[in-house]
Each structure stands twice: as structure tokens, then as C-alpha cells.
Short mmCIF file of C-alpha atoms in Angstrom, two decimals:
data_model
loop_
_atom_site.label_atom_id
_atom_site.label_comp_id
_atom_site.label_asym_id
_atom_site.label_seq_id
_atom_site.Cartn_x
_atom_site.Cartn_y
_atom_site.Cartn_z
CA ALA M 94 -168.83 271.05 -137.41
CA GLY M 95 -165.32 271.96 -135.65
CA ALA M 96 -166.99 274.36 -133.33
CA LEU M 97 -169.87 272.04 -132.55
CA ALA M 98 -167.34 269.41 -131.80
CA ARG M 99 -165.64 271.85 -129.25
CA ILE M 100 -168.98 272.78 -127.56
CA TYR M 101 -169.94 269.41 -126.94
CA GLN M 102 -166.57 267.62 -126.53
CA TRP M 103 -166.67 265.25 -129.09
CA GLU M 104 -163.60 263.56 -129.97
CA ARG M 105 -161.70 261.19 -132.67
CA CYS M 106 -160.90 258.03 -131.62
CA ASP M 107 -159.15 257.24 -134.66
CA GLN M 108 -156.34 260.10 -134.45
CA PRO M 109 -153.87 260.91 -132.57
CA GLN M 110 -154.64 264.78 -132.48
CA ARG M 111 -158.02 263.71 -130.83
CA SER M 112 -160.03 266.40 -132.25
CA LEU M 113 -162.56 266.66 -134.94
CA PHE M 114 -160.31 269.00 -137.24
CA LEU M 115 -156.84 270.16 -136.95
CA ASN M 116 -157.47 273.65 -138.23
CA GLU M 117 -159.22 276.18 -136.40
CA THR M 118 -162.71 276.93 -137.92
CA GLY M 119 -163.34 280.22 -139.00
CA THR M 120 -166.37 282.90 -138.22
CA GLU M 121 -168.96 280.80 -140.32
CA SER M 122 -168.50 278.31 -138.07
CA GLU M 123 -168.71 280.01 -135.12
CA ILE M 124 -172.05 281.78 -136.27
CA LEU M 125 -173.51 278.37 -137.07
CA THR M 126 -172.74 277.21 -133.71
CA LEU M 127 -174.65 280.29 -132.13
CA SER M 128 -177.61 280.05 -134.57
CA GLU M 129 -178.27 276.76 -132.64
CA ILE M 130 -177.47 277.42 -128.93
CA ARG M 131 -177.58 281.40 -128.78
CA PRO M 132 -180.19 282.74 -131.43
CA GLU M 133 -180.73 285.51 -129.63
CA LEU M 134 -177.25 286.69 -130.34
CA LEU M 135 -177.53 286.82 -134.12
CA THR M 136 -178.70 289.37 -136.51
CA TYR M 137 -179.90 287.45 -139.31
CA TYR M 138 -181.23 288.32 -143.17
CA ARG M 139 -184.04 287.15 -145.28
CA VAL M 140 -184.55 287.94 -148.83
CA PRO M 141 -188.22 288.03 -149.82
CA ALA M 142 -188.92 286.35 -153.29
CA THR M 143 -189.97 289.99 -154.64
CA SER M 144 -187.09 291.75 -153.81
CA GLY M 145 -183.59 291.46 -154.14
CA VAL M 146 -182.99 293.60 -150.88
CA PRO M 147 -182.54 291.95 -147.84
CA GLU M 148 -185.03 292.61 -144.67
CA VAL M 149 -182.92 292.77 -141.17
CA ASN M 150 -184.41 290.49 -138.74
CA THR M 151 -182.64 291.15 -134.81
CA GLY M 152 -182.98 288.99 -132.04
CA ALA M 153 -184.86 290.33 -129.07
CA ASP M 154 -182.22 290.41 -126.70
CA ALA M 155 -179.64 291.49 -129.45
CA ASP M 156 -179.60 295.09 -128.57
CA ALA M 157 -178.52 294.27 -125.22
CA VAL M 158 -175.75 292.06 -125.72
CA GLY M 159 -174.61 293.53 -129.49
CA SER M 160 -174.88 291.89 -132.94
CA LEU M 161 -172.24 289.35 -134.18
CA PRO M 162 -170.96 290.11 -137.76
CA LEU M 163 -172.92 287.87 -139.94
CA LEU M 164 -172.39 286.45 -143.48
CA PRO M 165 -173.56 288.82 -146.73
CA PRO M 166 -176.99 287.90 -147.96
CA PRO M 167 -177.35 285.23 -150.60
CA ASP M 168 -177.13 286.93 -153.88
CA VAL M 169 -180.63 285.93 -155.72
CA SER M 170 -179.29 286.79 -158.59
CA GLU M 171 -176.93 283.86 -159.07
CA GLY M 172 -177.48 280.24 -158.67
CA GLU M 173 -180.70 278.06 -158.62
CA GLY M 174 -183.58 279.04 -156.08
CA ALA M 175 -183.73 277.97 -152.46
CA ALA M 176 -185.22 275.26 -151.80
CA ASN M 177 -188.29 276.64 -150.26
CA ASP M 178 -190.41 277.28 -153.09
CA ASP M 179 -193.80 277.36 -151.44
CA GLY M 180 -193.89 280.61 -150.66
CA PRO M 181 -192.69 283.66 -148.60
CA ASP M 182 -194.71 282.38 -145.33
CA ASP M 183 -193.58 278.98 -145.55
CA PRO M 184 -190.44 277.71 -143.55
CA ASP M 185 -187.17 276.85 -145.28
CA ASP M 186 -187.25 273.10 -146.19
CA ASN M 187 -183.17 273.22 -146.65
CA VAL M 188 -182.74 272.82 -142.80
CA VAL M 189 -180.45 270.62 -141.73
CA ALA M 190 -180.52 269.04 -138.29
CA LEU M 191 -177.66 268.69 -135.57
CA PRO M 192 -176.34 265.02 -135.74
CA TRP M 193 -177.73 262.89 -133.00
CA ALA M 194 -174.40 262.98 -131.27
CA ALA M 195 -175.41 266.67 -130.29
CA ARG M 196 -178.79 265.33 -128.75
CA ARG M 197 -177.11 262.69 -126.63
CA GLY M 198 -178.27 263.29 -122.73
CA LYS M 199 -181.55 265.19 -124.13
CA THR M 200 -185.02 264.10 -123.36
CA ASN M 201 -186.10 262.22 -125.85
CA LEU M 202 -189.50 263.42 -126.30
CA HIS M 203 -190.97 260.44 -128.76
CA VAL M 204 -190.41 258.19 -125.31
CA GLN M 205 -193.43 260.02 -123.77
CA ARG M 206 -195.43 259.88 -126.68
CA PHE M 207 -195.08 256.30 -127.13
CA VAL M 208 -196.28 255.76 -123.46
CA SER M 209 -199.15 258.01 -124.00
CA LEU M 210 -200.48 256.56 -127.26
CA PHE M 211 -199.61 253.14 -125.91
CA ASN M 212 -202.21 253.88 -122.72
CA GLN M 213 -204.63 254.92 -125.66
CA THR M 214 -204.57 251.71 -127.30
CA ALA M 215 -206.97 248.87 -125.98
CA PRO M 216 -207.10 250.64 -122.46
CA ASP M 217 -208.90 247.47 -121.42
CA GLU M 218 -206.57 244.89 -122.42
CA ASN M 219 -203.87 243.46 -120.33
CA ARG M 220 -200.93 246.17 -120.97
CA TRP M 221 -198.36 243.49 -121.32
CA GLN M 222 -200.31 241.16 -123.64
CA VAL M 223 -200.73 244.63 -126.04
CA PHE M 224 -197.25 245.56 -125.38
CA SER M 225 -196.60 241.73 -126.54
CA ASP M 226 -198.87 241.75 -129.53
CA PHE M 227 -197.57 245.24 -130.89
CA VAL M 228 -193.15 244.05 -130.50
CA HIS M 229 -194.89 240.96 -132.69
CA MET M 230 -196.55 242.43 -135.07
CA ALA M 231 -193.80 245.21 -135.56
CA ALA M 232 -191.30 242.61 -135.87
CA CYS M 233 -193.29 240.38 -138.39
CA SER M 234 -194.07 243.20 -140.70
CA LEU M 235 -190.33 243.83 -140.47
CA TYR M 236 -189.14 240.48 -140.90
CA ASN M 237 -191.60 239.58 -143.96
CA ALA M 238 -190.50 242.71 -145.56
CA LEU M 239 -188.08 240.26 -147.06
CA HIS M 240 -188.71 236.91 -145.75
CA ARG M 241 -192.24 236.10 -146.51
CA ASP M 242 -192.82 233.78 -144.05
CA GLU M 243 -196.49 232.39 -143.91
CA ALA M 244 -196.40 231.32 -140.25
CA PHE M 245 -195.42 235.03 -139.28
CA GLU M 246 -198.00 236.37 -141.32
CA ALA M 247 -200.50 234.17 -140.07
CA ASP M 248 -199.25 235.17 -136.41
CA TYR M 249 -199.79 238.91 -137.50
CA MET M 250 -203.30 238.77 -138.84
CA ARG M 251 -204.17 236.33 -135.35
CA ARG M 252 -202.55 239.10 -133.35
CA VAL M 253 -204.15 241.97 -135.05
CA GLY M 254 -207.58 240.79 -135.20
CA ARG M 255 -208.13 240.92 -131.58
CA TYR M 256 -208.11 244.83 -131.90
CA SER M 257 -210.42 247.43 -133.41
CA ARG M 258 -209.57 249.51 -136.63
CA GLU M 259 -208.50 252.63 -134.21
CA ASP M 260 -206.48 250.20 -132.15
CA ALA M 261 -204.71 248.79 -135.07
CA ASN M 262 -203.87 252.18 -136.64
CA ASN M 263 -202.58 253.02 -133.14
CA MET M 264 -200.13 249.91 -133.32
CA SER M 265 -198.72 251.48 -136.81
CA CYS M 266 -198.42 254.73 -135.15
CA LEU M 267 -196.46 253.26 -132.12
CA LEU M 268 -193.86 251.93 -134.80
CA ALA M 269 -193.80 255.35 -136.17
CA GLU M 270 -192.64 256.64 -132.87
CA VAL M 271 -190.25 253.65 -131.95
CA ILE M 272 -188.35 254.89 -135.44
CA GLN M 273 -188.35 258.73 -134.95
CA GLY M 274 -187.01 257.87 -131.12
CA LEU M 275 -184.29 255.99 -132.50
CA GLU M 276 -183.56 258.57 -135.32
CA PHE M 277 -183.64 261.31 -132.57
CA CYS M 278 -180.41 259.29 -130.69
CA PRO M 279 -179.35 255.48 -130.78
CA THR M 280 -180.63 254.28 -127.66
CA ASP M 281 -182.52 251.31 -125.87
CA PHE M 282 -185.72 253.01 -126.76
CA LEU M 283 -187.94 249.90 -126.41
CA GLY M 284 -186.03 248.75 -123.27
CA GLN M 285 -186.61 251.81 -121.70
CA ILE M 286 -189.98 251.83 -122.35
CA PHE M 287 -190.39 248.40 -121.18
CA MET M 288 -189.11 249.00 -117.79
CA ASN M 289 -190.95 252.52 -117.33
CA LEU M 290 -194.27 250.49 -118.23
CA GLU M 291 -193.12 247.96 -115.35
CA LEU M 292 -193.74 245.16 -118.00
CA GLY M 293 -190.45 243.36 -116.94
CA ASN M 294 -190.63 239.95 -115.06
CA ALA M 295 -188.97 240.60 -111.59
CA ARG M 296 -189.45 236.61 -111.02
CA HIS M 297 -186.69 235.69 -113.77
CA GLY M 298 -184.51 238.53 -113.29
CA GLN M 299 -185.62 240.79 -116.34
CA PHE M 300 -184.05 244.12 -115.60
CA PHE M 301 -182.52 245.74 -118.73
CA THR M 302 -179.32 247.43 -118.65
CA PRO M 303 -179.18 251.41 -118.49
CA TYR M 304 -177.95 252.36 -122.08
CA ASN M 305 -175.36 254.95 -120.54
CA VAL M 306 -174.09 251.76 -118.67
CA SER M 307 -174.04 249.62 -121.80
CA HIS M 308 -172.27 252.63 -123.95
CA THR M 309 -169.58 252.39 -121.55
CA MET M 310 -169.02 248.85 -121.71
CA ALA M 311 -169.39 248.72 -125.52
CA GLN M 312 -166.02 251.01 -125.31
CA MET M 313 -164.18 248.79 -123.15
CA THR M 314 -165.38 245.50 -124.97
CA LEU M 315 -163.97 247.17 -128.18
CA SER M 316 -160.53 248.44 -127.27
CA ASP M 317 -159.98 244.62 -127.59
CA GLY M 318 -161.65 244.06 -130.75
CA LEU M 319 -161.15 246.92 -132.94
CA PRO M 320 -157.34 246.75 -133.40
CA VAL M 321 -158.23 243.44 -135.40
CA LEU M 322 -159.76 246.04 -137.96
CA THR M 323 -157.17 248.85 -137.62
CA SER M 324 -154.42 246.13 -139.05
CA GLY M 325 -156.31 244.67 -141.58
CA GLU M 326 -156.30 241.03 -140.11
CA ARG M 327 -159.85 240.75 -140.17
CA ASP M 328 -162.87 242.60 -142.41
CA PHE M 329 -165.49 242.68 -139.80
CA ILE M 330 -165.88 241.53 -135.93
CA THR M 331 -168.53 239.44 -134.75
CA VAL M 332 -170.34 240.24 -131.06
CA SER M 333 -172.84 238.22 -128.97
CA ASP M 334 -174.92 238.73 -126.47
CA PRO M 335 -176.33 235.40 -124.76
CA ALA M 336 -179.18 237.54 -122.84
CA CYS M 337 -179.71 240.47 -125.21
CA GLY M 338 -183.22 241.87 -124.15
CA ALA M 339 -184.55 244.47 -126.07
CA GLY M 340 -180.82 244.63 -127.50
CA GLY M 341 -179.45 247.82 -126.04
CA MET M 342 -175.84 246.37 -125.73
CA ILE M 343 -175.58 245.49 -129.50
CA VAL M 344 -176.97 249.22 -130.20
CA ALA M 345 -174.27 250.70 -127.80
CA LEU M 346 -171.56 248.69 -129.46
CA ALA M 347 -172.70 249.96 -133.13
CA GLU M 348 -172.56 253.48 -131.41
CA ALA M 349 -169.15 253.36 -130.19
CA MET M 350 -168.09 251.61 -133.56
CA LEU M 351 -169.14 254.97 -135.22
CA GLU M 352 -167.20 257.30 -132.85
CA ALA M 353 -164.04 255.26 -133.29
CA GLY M 354 -164.44 255.59 -137.02
CA PHE M 355 -165.74 252.35 -138.09
CA ASN M 356 -168.93 251.46 -139.79
CA PRO M 357 -170.84 248.80 -137.84
CA GLN M 358 -173.20 247.79 -141.12
CA LYS M 359 -169.92 246.36 -142.86
CA GLN M 360 -167.64 245.47 -139.92
CA MET M 361 -169.69 243.94 -137.07
CA MET M 362 -172.31 240.87 -136.96
CA ALA M 363 -174.14 240.22 -134.08
CA TYR M 364 -175.86 237.15 -132.89
CA CYS M 365 -178.24 237.90 -129.94
CA VAL M 366 -180.27 235.39 -127.70
CA ASP M 367 -183.07 235.45 -125.43
CA ILE M 368 -185.36 233.34 -123.41
CA ASP M 369 -188.41 235.95 -123.76
CA PRO M 370 -190.46 236.22 -127.04
CA VAL M 371 -191.48 239.70 -126.05
CA ALA M 372 -187.33 240.66 -125.95
CA ALA M 373 -186.52 239.03 -128.60
CA MET M 374 -188.81 240.75 -130.71
CA MET M 375 -188.04 244.00 -128.89
CA CYS M 376 -184.23 243.33 -130.25
CA TYR M 377 -185.09 242.17 -133.89
CA ILE M 378 -187.17 245.75 -134.31
CA GLN M 379 -184.39 247.85 -133.22
CA LEU M 380 -181.51 246.09 -134.75
CA SER M 381 -183.28 246.06 -138.03
CA LEU M 382 -184.31 249.82 -137.67
CA MET M 383 -180.57 250.55 -136.86
CA GLY M 384 -179.59 248.74 -139.98
CA ILE M 385 -177.40 246.14 -137.82
CA PRO M 386 -176.46 243.11 -139.61
CA ALA M 387 -177.66 240.38 -136.86
CA ILE M 388 -179.45 237.02 -136.01
CA VAL M 389 -182.05 237.14 -133.28
CA ALA M 390 -182.61 234.11 -131.40
CA THR M 391 -185.68 232.78 -129.54
CA GLY M 392 -184.10 230.27 -126.93
CA ASN M 393 -182.00 229.33 -124.24
CA SER M 394 -178.57 230.23 -124.36
CA LEU M 395 -177.39 227.92 -121.06
CA THR M 396 -178.97 224.76 -123.28
CA VAL M 397 -178.41 225.54 -126.53
CA GLU M 398 -181.76 225.30 -127.41
CA ILE M 399 -182.67 227.95 -129.71
CA LYS M 400 -186.67 227.69 -131.37
CA ARG M 401 -186.41 230.46 -133.67
CA GLU M 402 -184.02 232.32 -135.43
CA MET M 403 -184.34 235.64 -137.64
CA ALA M 404 -182.14 237.75 -139.79
CA THR M 405 -182.24 241.38 -139.82
CA PRO M 406 -182.75 242.90 -143.36
CA MET M 407 -179.67 244.26 -143.40
CA PHE M 408 -177.94 240.63 -142.83
CA VAL M 409 -179.77 239.51 -145.76
CA LEU M 410 -179.12 242.51 -148.00
CA GLY M 411 -175.42 242.35 -146.83
CA HIS M 412 -174.93 238.62 -147.59
CA TRP M 413 -173.46 238.31 -144.44
CA HIS M 414 -174.64 234.57 -144.22
CA TYR M 415 -172.04 233.76 -146.77
CA ARG M 416 -169.25 236.42 -145.32
CA TRP M 417 -169.79 234.78 -141.76
CA GLN M 418 -169.48 231.39 -143.21
CA ALA M 419 -166.42 232.09 -145.08
CA GLU M 420 -164.93 233.71 -141.74
CA ARG M 421 -165.76 230.78 -139.70
CA THR M 422 -163.90 228.38 -142.23
CA ARG M 423 -160.94 230.40 -142.24
CA GLN M 424 -160.33 230.33 -138.52
CA ALA M 425 -160.98 226.76 -138.41
CA ALA M 426 -157.90 226.42 -141.06
#
């Protein structure tokens, strides 16, 4: 991890040394890093299930550049068997992926997969209507997992009834792409797609902030808010976005808190408002999938007219309603 931290220039914001680990890492960590970025430099061992003698495999360019010393091959006579129990030809099951921080800035292939599948879904229908139905249906599914609201269920059935069985199945596959896209790297996934598909309302000034800008703004905002958590003055902070769009700013705040060493699931509560129901549903989907305690409202922030409020699953499961009320009572005292 320390080797990866140096390569990707990760920093800790909660420690004076500004490095992931104080001690230098050893050869094992360097080899782990090289296996990700320069696998051709490594000579690796694989122990067949039928023999205790390791087979030596060398990368294509290993002879040209020289091989590095490696860890000794695993001792198959000790300990439990490997996680791969499917046979020698199957890939190992115990493969660990890099954290999402290492994937920041890389191409998220799930964006293109979403767009491609979306264009195949009900191609003869208005694209804005199809996208609107998708986000409403996805939000209803997530919301009713806990709330069991009959009005939401009726809205879901009304919308899904417009589509064929194949198109309805594509809707669930679209949600799977959203989940995998957010798992790949925290970002304004739906907001980016919404703008790429040119579904925004330009007359209403509906232009979503690029995520890298939101992330920078989040770091600047939290520089004033996090000291109250560090000092113990408060157990959590509250954030509000009166024109939340797809929730990219709240996602960026959660990511910035993680980078600073705090847990946004336990130390941040968000209240989001947007006048556009489609934007509010996109926000609800993303904050729900990322486990952020939040209330997402559809309404006008200027006139304080709220038509609907939706609590994310993490808000309900974390009993944030009581925590929020207790904090407001404490501040008013």
C-alpha cells in the first residue's frame, strides 16, 4: 500500500507526516505494485494442484529487461488450500483489486456500456421519457426496499407497463451498470450520462457541475467544517445542496471526507433539493447506492415549497432522524 501511495501520490490529510506510512516498505510491496503497472518485469510461480514443484513463468520482455527477485513459492503442504478450488485452468478466486482511489482519472467503461444499452432500450420512444422512467423506477425500487410506499409502487407499475419484457429487463441491467460504475470510482455517474445524452434543460440552466470541480469545491468547503469533528465538538456535520442535480456535490463531499480520514456514513448527513423530479431521482439513486445518509427533496428551494421528501436507506438504518433532531435541539438550546 505504501508503494502504491508513492506511485499514485496519495496523501493522508489527518497526519502531520502527509504520507500513508511512516516506515519504508519492503520488496514485497514493491513487487505487488509492479504486478499492477509493469507485469512484464516479473517472474512468477504457480504451483499445480498435483505437484509441489512450482512452474516458473516469465513475462515476454523479462529476458530483455531482467527479472526481479520474487517471494518464495507458496508451501502447499502447510495451511489451507487456495481459494481457487475449481481446477488448475480456472483463474484464482482470491484476487484483490486496487482501491477506487487508484482508478481516479481512468476511463469508466460502465459509462459507455450504460449509453449503449440505453440506446437499445425502447429505441422508438422519446429518449428523455425513457431516461425519466428508468430513474423513477430505479429510485422506487431502492426506496420501497424499506418504506413500502403504495404510491411509489403504483408509479413503478404504471411506468414499467409501457415497455416490453425485453426493455423492462434492460432497465434492471441499466441499474446494474450504475452500481458497477459507482463501484469503479465515486463520481457523478448519472449526471455525466445525463449531460452526455444532452437531456438537460438548457432553458432552465440545467448544466451539471463537472465532478473534478465538485471535488475541489468539496475539499475547500470541508476545510472549515471538519475541525468540529476533530475537536469532538460535534459528532457529525450536516451539508445542504439547494440545487443538487444528480448529487455530484454530495458524492464529492463524501469522498473528500474519506480522504481526510472521516466516515461520511456516520459523520455526515445531507439534505438535497432540486426542482426537477428527474434530477432528484438521480440524486436519490446515487446517494442510496453509496450509502450516504441523506434526505432528497423535490421542490423549490427559493420558495421553500417541498413536494416530496425521500430518505435514503442509510438515513433510515442509521436512525438519522433522531440524531438530526437531537442535534437541532442542542443547537437551539
